Amino acid sequence: MARTDAVWSEQGTTPDAIEGALRDLLVQRHAEDDKYVPARVLNMIAFVDREWTGEIANRLRGVGRYSPSRLLVLAYEPRRERLDARVSIVSEGEPARGEFGLLRETVVVELGERHLDDLVTIADPLVVTDLPTLLWSPHGHWDIVEVLLALSQAVLIDSIEEPVWRDALDRACGLVSEAYVVDLAWLRSIPWRERVAAAFDPPQRRPELRAIERVILRHHAASTVSAMLFAGWLSSRLGWQPSPLVLQGKQLLGKAHASRQDVALRLEAAPLDVPGLEGLTIGTASGRELSLDRGPGGLHARSREPRGVERTWRIPGASRGEGGILGEGIRQALLRDPAYVPALKAAEAMLP
Amino acid sequence: MAVAAGQATPQIEAENPLTAGLERLPVAPTTLVIFGATGDLARRKLLPALYNLAHDGALPERFHLVGVARKEKAHEDYRKECEEAIRRFSRRKPDDEVLRILLENVKYVPGTFDDESVYSELHKLLGEFEEKAGEPLNRAFYLATDPSFFGVIVEALGRSDLAHHEHAQVRVIIEKPFGTSLEEARELNRRVLAIFEESQVFRIDHYLGKETVQNMMAFRFANGMFEPLWNRNFIDYVQITAGEDIGIGTRAEYYDKSGALRDLIQNHMLQLLCHVAMEPPVSFTAEEVRNEKVKVLQAVHQPTPAEIPHMAVRAQYTAGHAGGEDVPGYLEEDGVPPDSRTETYAALRLEVDNWRWAGVPFYLRTGKRLARKLTEIAVTLKPVPHLAFDQAGSLGVRPNQLVLTIQPNEGVSLSLVAKIPGTRMAIRPVNMEFLYGTSFLSQSPEAYERLITDAMRGDATLFTRNDEVEAQWRICDPIVKFWASTKDGMAHYEAGSQGPEEAERLLREGHGWRAL
């Protein structure tokens, strides 16, 4: 259970004063109990609309141990004239005997339009030097993202949150040239990618990758981008040449050119309560078919052999939930996934 | 960037192109058979590890678990026992649905390990799983039994035609201890390797599954600043400690037969020594890493009986105080024979006779009921040749020490000497600390989660090879035999203390045991 250990706040403050307060609070906390030490893993800058600060705080509470070590929330309220700030230091409860306890810092700075020109000089002193910084702007503000990229090594986006999925892919393609992009829409497909990779991993199955002729992706109505990224992943990894998809009703249809045959692609919206993929079917020229579908406690798998024999089984795996996905996004800021950009570019080539 | 059509496909047979960027590599469909399925290890470690792998979606696409143990019981009863063990010992609260799916594929085979009908039943079950899956499934036999059954089970697997499969991989995972002497280890290796190829055998040393132990290689071989100092020219001595503050608890029957030397030094602590002393491997493949570790073990001087009293100390704890309570001595513990000669503390001074380490002592110590629970490696550098500072006003000046802590508070600390603020040029040691917990977001998986996955994937890097085990025994066996041959030389230490005073005699001039 997280425990707030120290708080400081000031109205009409300055970055200098906030930074000084952070240092004082840490010194004070350490002096009170030297088994607490500050975590030094990752800075996260969240640029949010002030009226939604509470909602963002709730989302970040759900990430558990993947909390950034220093979170700088820039809460934006256009007409605000004054810079107000609140600093809190939180520990994860009492450490076990002989162990250290970790402290995490949160700085919330409330600012207005008049501060935007100097945003970098406000944020810069408030991030820990030499730690990687992840930038997150869940309410858009892409012009601000451009500015804050100067302080960041990675940027967190969720491509399914863009109202228009074409814009989402364009945006992601633009950002990857400027920073490492962690896209939650991509991370939601990790279990699917792992399972498809595993299904074709036994050496006797690998040649079937060349024989794939049909891919159907079922997705949440608002998660077309997730399905496109998945199709882009298959294309980029298997050397397919994708071409633009065509929108027909609620489906996106199209083809990718593989070395032996064309691969028919179908992306279809399915009834689903949570964002991301709902299921997939991959068929090969030999008549083999593999389907995976979301179910309670894991995935339902179904295979059909060329002679028509069908088998079903279940693959256990707990859902991470949206809190878990966001936490994974924070964790991934410290890693580098070489598969995302090629998948994104292939998905871009499929845009209708 | 999309790869042009046809460019990636020629590689498909050699390498799965879909695994790029995935943190978890695929594990082939597998049936895991646990012998000793109702024992403590299975309940406390293996079943919770399997659940956590299932929770993370890290089990193979098709996975079956078969428990084998002596007691007669139905599949359903065993599933209930598994559920209880998982609910009690899992590092995370189980998800009911995930647990249900995992347990659906659990079966139980009762019988003694020398009973041929057990193996014919296994044969039948494994065949049924494959028929249901429509494909061959890899097989992993996990021997979590009393060590006396290891050879029996392996030979029965061989006789029952379960040790090989024309279309799938068969592996055997063998728990520690791998023998209780060099002769036993050799004999067990002979029996195992008469049935299995070495590449099929995975000998567990769960220390190797710990993140901090694995990180030692990253620490040494990915940081340019340490390797130039990592030799006899700069290092004065190395000290490896594995101290426990608890007693033997309910493990008297096992522990009294084993003792501190066999329980910890022969396996875990010699592995830590290998990680400190090994040369950089050419690559981090199982064979290359293990080749380098074996070279270190072979370079450790094998003590003669005449040398042993000067390089090894054994002791038993007597009644004392621990954690604010009075605690009994070893001989008063439940289940310990009153005339037991088993050591609860062992300390050794070893030498690695090679170009890098000639003349550098490696001090190893382990014990029960010591002042603190602590596992660490301390590397003490040689002192500077001349100290020009004011010795009178300085405080505790000592050579630099690099301490790698395995538990608790995994991290690295470097002692440096710094000036005491003031007008005098007086100095004192200070510490520069790095704690893993402060620098990483991820929680380390339990060692068994990593080891079970690696064994199912056929990656033997974190397992002990046959020649490695024998090389470990070659070092410890003369000491075990010497101690068994004499009633002399059993020192004593009070429970909750730093250990026996006699351990001091192992140290060379100017060296000291670090405070626990």
mmCIF file of N, CA and C in Angstrom, chain B residues 2-53:
data_model
loop_
_atom_site.group_PDB
_atom_site.id
_atom_site.type_symbol
_atom_site.label_atom_id
_atom_site.label_comp_id
_atom_site.label_asym_id
_atom_site.label_seq_id
_atom_site.Cartn_x
_atom_site.Cartn_y
_atom_site.Cartn_z
ATOM 1 N N ALA B 2 9.395 -1.880 -44.204
ATOM 2 C CA ALA B 2 8.951 -3.210 -44.611
ATOM 3 C C ALA B 2 10.047 -3.890 -45.419
ATOM 4 N N VAL B 3 10.190 -5.177 -45.171
ATOM 5 C CA VAL B 3 11.173 -5.947 -45.927
ATOM 6 C C VAL B 3 10.520 -6.326 -47.243
ATOM 7 N N ALA B 4 11.271 -6.202 -48.314
ATOM 8 C CA ALA B 4 10.690 -6.519 -49.620
ATOM 9 C C ALA B 4 10.318 -7.993 -49.695
ATOM 10 N N ALA B 5 9.288 -8.286 -50.449
ATOM 11 C CA ALA B 5 8.811 -9.657 -50.561
ATOM 12 C C ALA B 5 9.957 -10.579 -50.950
ATOM 13 N N GLY B 6 10.021 -11.708 -50.282
ATOM 14 C CA GLY B 6 11.017 -12.708 -50.638
ATOM 15 C C GLY B 6 12.336 -12.558 -49.912
ATOM 16 N N GLN B 7 12.582 -11.381 -49.279
ATOM 17 C CA GLN B 7 13.889 -11.197 -48.641
ATOM 18 C C GLN B 7 14.030 -11.982 -47.351
ATOM 19 N N ALA B 8 12.957 -12.040 -46.569
ATOM 20 C CA ALA B 8 13.076 -12.658 -45.256
ATOM 21 C C ALA B 8 12.871 -14.167 -45.305
ATOM 22 N N THR B 9 12.138 -14.640 -46.283
ATOM 23 C CA THR B 9 11.725 -16.034 -46.262
ATOM 24 C C THR B 9 12.857 -17.063 -46.293
ATOM 25 N N PRO B 10 13.983 -16.813 -46.971
ATOM 26 C CA PRO B 10 15.010 -17.852 -46.973
ATOM 27 C C PRO B 10 15.505 -18.189 -45.565
ATOM 28 N N GLN B 11 15.332 -17.250 -44.620
ATOM 29 C CA GLN B 11 15.824 -17.471 -43.258
ATOM 30 C C GLN B 11 14.836 -18.248 -42.393
ATOM 31 N N ILE B 12 13.645 -18.471 -42.885
ATOM 32 C CA ILE B 12 12.595 -19.001 -42.029
ATOM 33 C C ILE B 12 12.971 -20.332 -41.385
ATOM 34 N N GLU B 13 13.610 -21.229 -42.131
ATOM 35 C CA GLU B 13 13.948 -22.522 -41.540
ATOM 36 C C GLU B 13 14.991 -22.378 -40.435
ATOM 37 N N ALA B 14 15.911 -21.413 -40.630
ATOM 38 C CA ALA B 14 16.998 -21.280 -39.661
ATOM 39 C C ALA B 14 16.546 -20.535 -38.417
ATOM 40 N N GLU B 15 15.725 -19.545 -38.590
ATOM 41 C CA GLU B 15 15.370 -18.695 -37.451
ATOM 42 C C GLU B 15 13.932 -18.232 -37.623
ATOM 43 N N ASN B 16 13.204 -18.229 -36.549
ATOM 44 C CA ASN B 16 11.816 -17.803 -36.616
ATOM 45 C C ASN B 16 11.770 -16.276 -36.698
ATOM 46 N N PRO B 17 11.358 -15.694 -37.837
ATOM 47 C CA PRO B 17 11.408 -14.229 -37.965
ATOM 48 C C PRO B 17 10.408 -13.522 -37.066
ATOM 49 N N LEU B 18 9.448 -14.254 -36.519
ATOM 50 C CA LEU B 18 8.418 -13.608 -35.692
ATOM 51 C C LEU B 18 8.889 -13.353 -34.258
ATOM 52 N N THR B 19 10.042 -13.877 -33.903
ATOM 53 C CA THR B 19 10.476 -13.694 -32.506
ATOM 54 C C THR B 19 11.237 -12.387 -32.286
ATOM 55 N N ALA B 20 11.583 -11.682 -33.356
ATOM 56 C CA ALA B 20 12.352 -10.431 -33.182
ATOM 57 C C ALA B 20 11.574 -9.459 -32.299
ATOM 58 N N GLY B 21 12.227 -8.930 -31.313
ATOM 59 C CA GLY B 21 11.615 -7.926 -30.455
ATOM 60 C C GLY B 21 10.790 -8.500 -29.312
ATOM 61 N N LEU B 22 10.536 -9.805 -29.338
ATOM 62 C CA LEU B 22 9.754 -10.393 -28.244
ATOM 63 C C LEU B 22 10.679 -10.637 -27.052
ATOM 64 N N GLU B 23 10.235 -10.227 -25.871
ATOM 65 C CA GLU B 23 11.066 -10.469 -24.689
ATOM 66 C C GLU B 23 11.063 -11.941 -24.310
ATOM 67 N N ARG B 24 9.904 -12.571 -24.490
ATOM 68 C CA ARG B 24 9.805 -13.996 -24.130
ATOM 69 C C ARG B 24 9.869 -14.820 -25.402
ATOM 70 N N LEU B 25 10.863 -15.670 -25.476
ATOM 71 C CA LEU B 25 10.984 -16.515 -26.656
ATOM 72 C C LEU B 25 10.051 -17.712 -26.511
ATOM 73 N N PRO B 26 9.577 -18.241 -27.630
ATOM 74 C CA PRO B 26 8.621 -19.343 -27.541
ATOM 75 C C PRO B 26 9.219 -20.593 -26.884
ATOM 76 N N VAL B 27 8.365 -21.291 -26.178
ATOM 77 C CA VAL B 27 8.736 -22.585 -25.597
ATOM 78 C C VAL B 27 7.903 -23.632 -26.320
ATOM 79 N N ALA B 28 8.559 -24.666 -26.787
ATOM 80 C CA ALA B 28 7.847 -25.684 -27.574
ATOM 81 C C ALA B 28 6.827 -26.412 -26.695
ATOM 82 N N PRO B 29 5.728 -26.902 -27.294
ATOM 83 C CA PRO B 29 4.735 -27.660 -26.529
ATOM 84 C C PRO B 29 5.410 -28.770 -25.708
ATOM 85 N N THR B 30 5.052 -28.811 -24.444
ATOM 86 C CA THR B 30 5.811 -29.678 -23.520
ATOM 87 C C THR B 30 4.893 -30.334 -22.502
ATOM 88 N N THR B 31 5.234 -31.554 -22.149
ATOM 89 C CA THR B 31 4.654 -32.184 -20.958
ATOM 90 C C THR B 31 5.743 -32.231 -19.896
ATOM 91 N N LEU B 32 5.423 -31.683 -18.732
ATOM 92 C CA LEU B 32 6.379 -31.689 -17.620
ATOM 93 C C LEU B 32 5.936 -32.752 -16.625
ATOM 94 N N VAL B 33 6.834 -33.667 -16.323
ATOM 95 C CA VAL B 33 6.537 -34.728 -15.349
ATOM 96 C C VAL B 33 7.379 -34.468 -14.112
ATOM 97 N N ILE B 34 6.713 -34.262 -12.980
ATOM 98 C CA ILE B 34 7.463 -34.007 -11.740
ATOM 99 C C ILE B 34 7.459 -35.270 -10.897
ATOM 100 N N PHE B 35 8.624 -35.834 -10.679
ATOM 101 C CA PHE B 35 8.772 -36.937 -9.721
ATOM 102 C C PHE B 35 8.997 -36.306 -8.347
ATOM 103 N N GLY B 36 8.253 -36.780 -7.366
ATOM 104 C CA GLY B 36 8.295 -36.121 -6.055
ATOM 105 C C GLY B 36 7.289 -34.987 -6.040
ATOM 106 N N ALA B 37 6.143 -35.250 -6.680
ATOM 107 C CA ALA B 37 5.180 -34.181 -6.957
ATOM 108 C C ALA B 37 4.441 -33.682 -5.726
ATOM 109 N N THR B 38 4.522 -34.427 -4.630
ATOM 110 C CA THR B 38 3.819 -33.970 -3.427
ATOM 111 C C THR B 38 4.800 -33.447 -2.375
ATOM 112 N N GLY B 39 6.064 -33.389 -2.733
ATOM 113 C CA GLY B 39 7.092 -32.972 -1.776
ATOM 114 C C GLY B 39 7.125 -31.467 -1.575
ATOM 115 N N ASP B 40 7.978 -31.067 -0.650
ATOM 116 C CA ASP B 40 8.099 -29.661 -0.283
ATOM 117 C C ASP B 40 8.534 -28.777 -1.450
ATOM 118 N N LEU B 41 9.505 -29.255 -2.201
ATOM 119 C CA LEU B 41 10.021 -28.441 -3.315
ATOM 120 C C LEU B 41 8.927 -28.198 -4.348
ATOM 121 N N ALA B 42 8.195 -29.270 -4.671
ATOM 122 C CA ALA B 42 7.127 -29.127 -5.661
ATOM 123 C C ALA B 42 6.076 -28.146 -5.153
ATOM 124 N N ARG B 43 5.693 -28.295 -3.899
ATOM 125 C CA ARG B 43 4.609 -27.466 -3.359
ATOM 126 C C ARG B 43 5.025 -26.007 -3.202
ATOM 127 N N ARG B 44 6.229 -25.807 -2.682
ATOM 128 C CA ARG B 44 6.648 -24.432 -2.357
ATOM 129 C C ARG B 44 7.220 -23.678 -3.554
ATOM 130 N N LYS B 45 7.854 -24.399 -4.451
ATOM 131 C CA LYS B 45 8.580 -23.705 -5.527
ATOM 132 C C LYS B 45 8.058 -24.032 -6.926
ATOM 133 N N LEU B 46 7.961 -25.334 -7.248
ATOM 134 C CA LEU B 46 7.706 -25.682 -8.647
ATOM 135 C C LEU B 46 6.284 -25.336 -9.071
ATOM 136 N N LEU B 47 5.306 -25.733 -8.271
ATOM 137 C CA LEU B 47 3.921 -25.451 -8.664
ATOM 138 C C LEU B 47 3.634 -23.941 -8.701
ATOM 139 N N PRO B 48 4.068 -23.178 -7.673
ATOM 140 C CA PRO B 48 3.873 -21.722 -7.781
ATOM 141 C C PRO B 48 4.595 -21.131 -8.995
ATOM 142 N N ALA B 49 5.788 -21.648 -9.305
ATOM 143 C CA ALA B 49 6.511 -21.132 -10.485
ATOM 144 C C ALA B 49 5.701 -21.416 -11.742
ATOM 145 N N LEU B 50 5.133 -22.611 -11.846
ATOM 146 C CA LEU B 50 4.339 -22.949 -13.037
ATOM 147 C C LEU B 50 3.103 -22.057 -13.118
ATOM 148 N N TYR B 51 2.483 -21.814 -11.971
ATOM 149 C CA TYR B 51 1.309 -20.925 -12.006
ATOM 150 C C TYR B 51 1.720 -19.538 -12.522
ATOM 151 N N ASN B 52 2.818 -19.015 -11.983
ATOM 152 C CA ASN B 52 3.217 -17.656 -12.385
ATOM 153 C C ASN B 52 3.593 -17.578 -13.864
ATOM 154 N N LEU B 53 4.162 -18.654 -14.373
ATOM 155 C CA LEU B 53 4.421 -18.695 -15.820
ATOM 156 C C LEU B 53 3.093 -18.686 -16.578
#
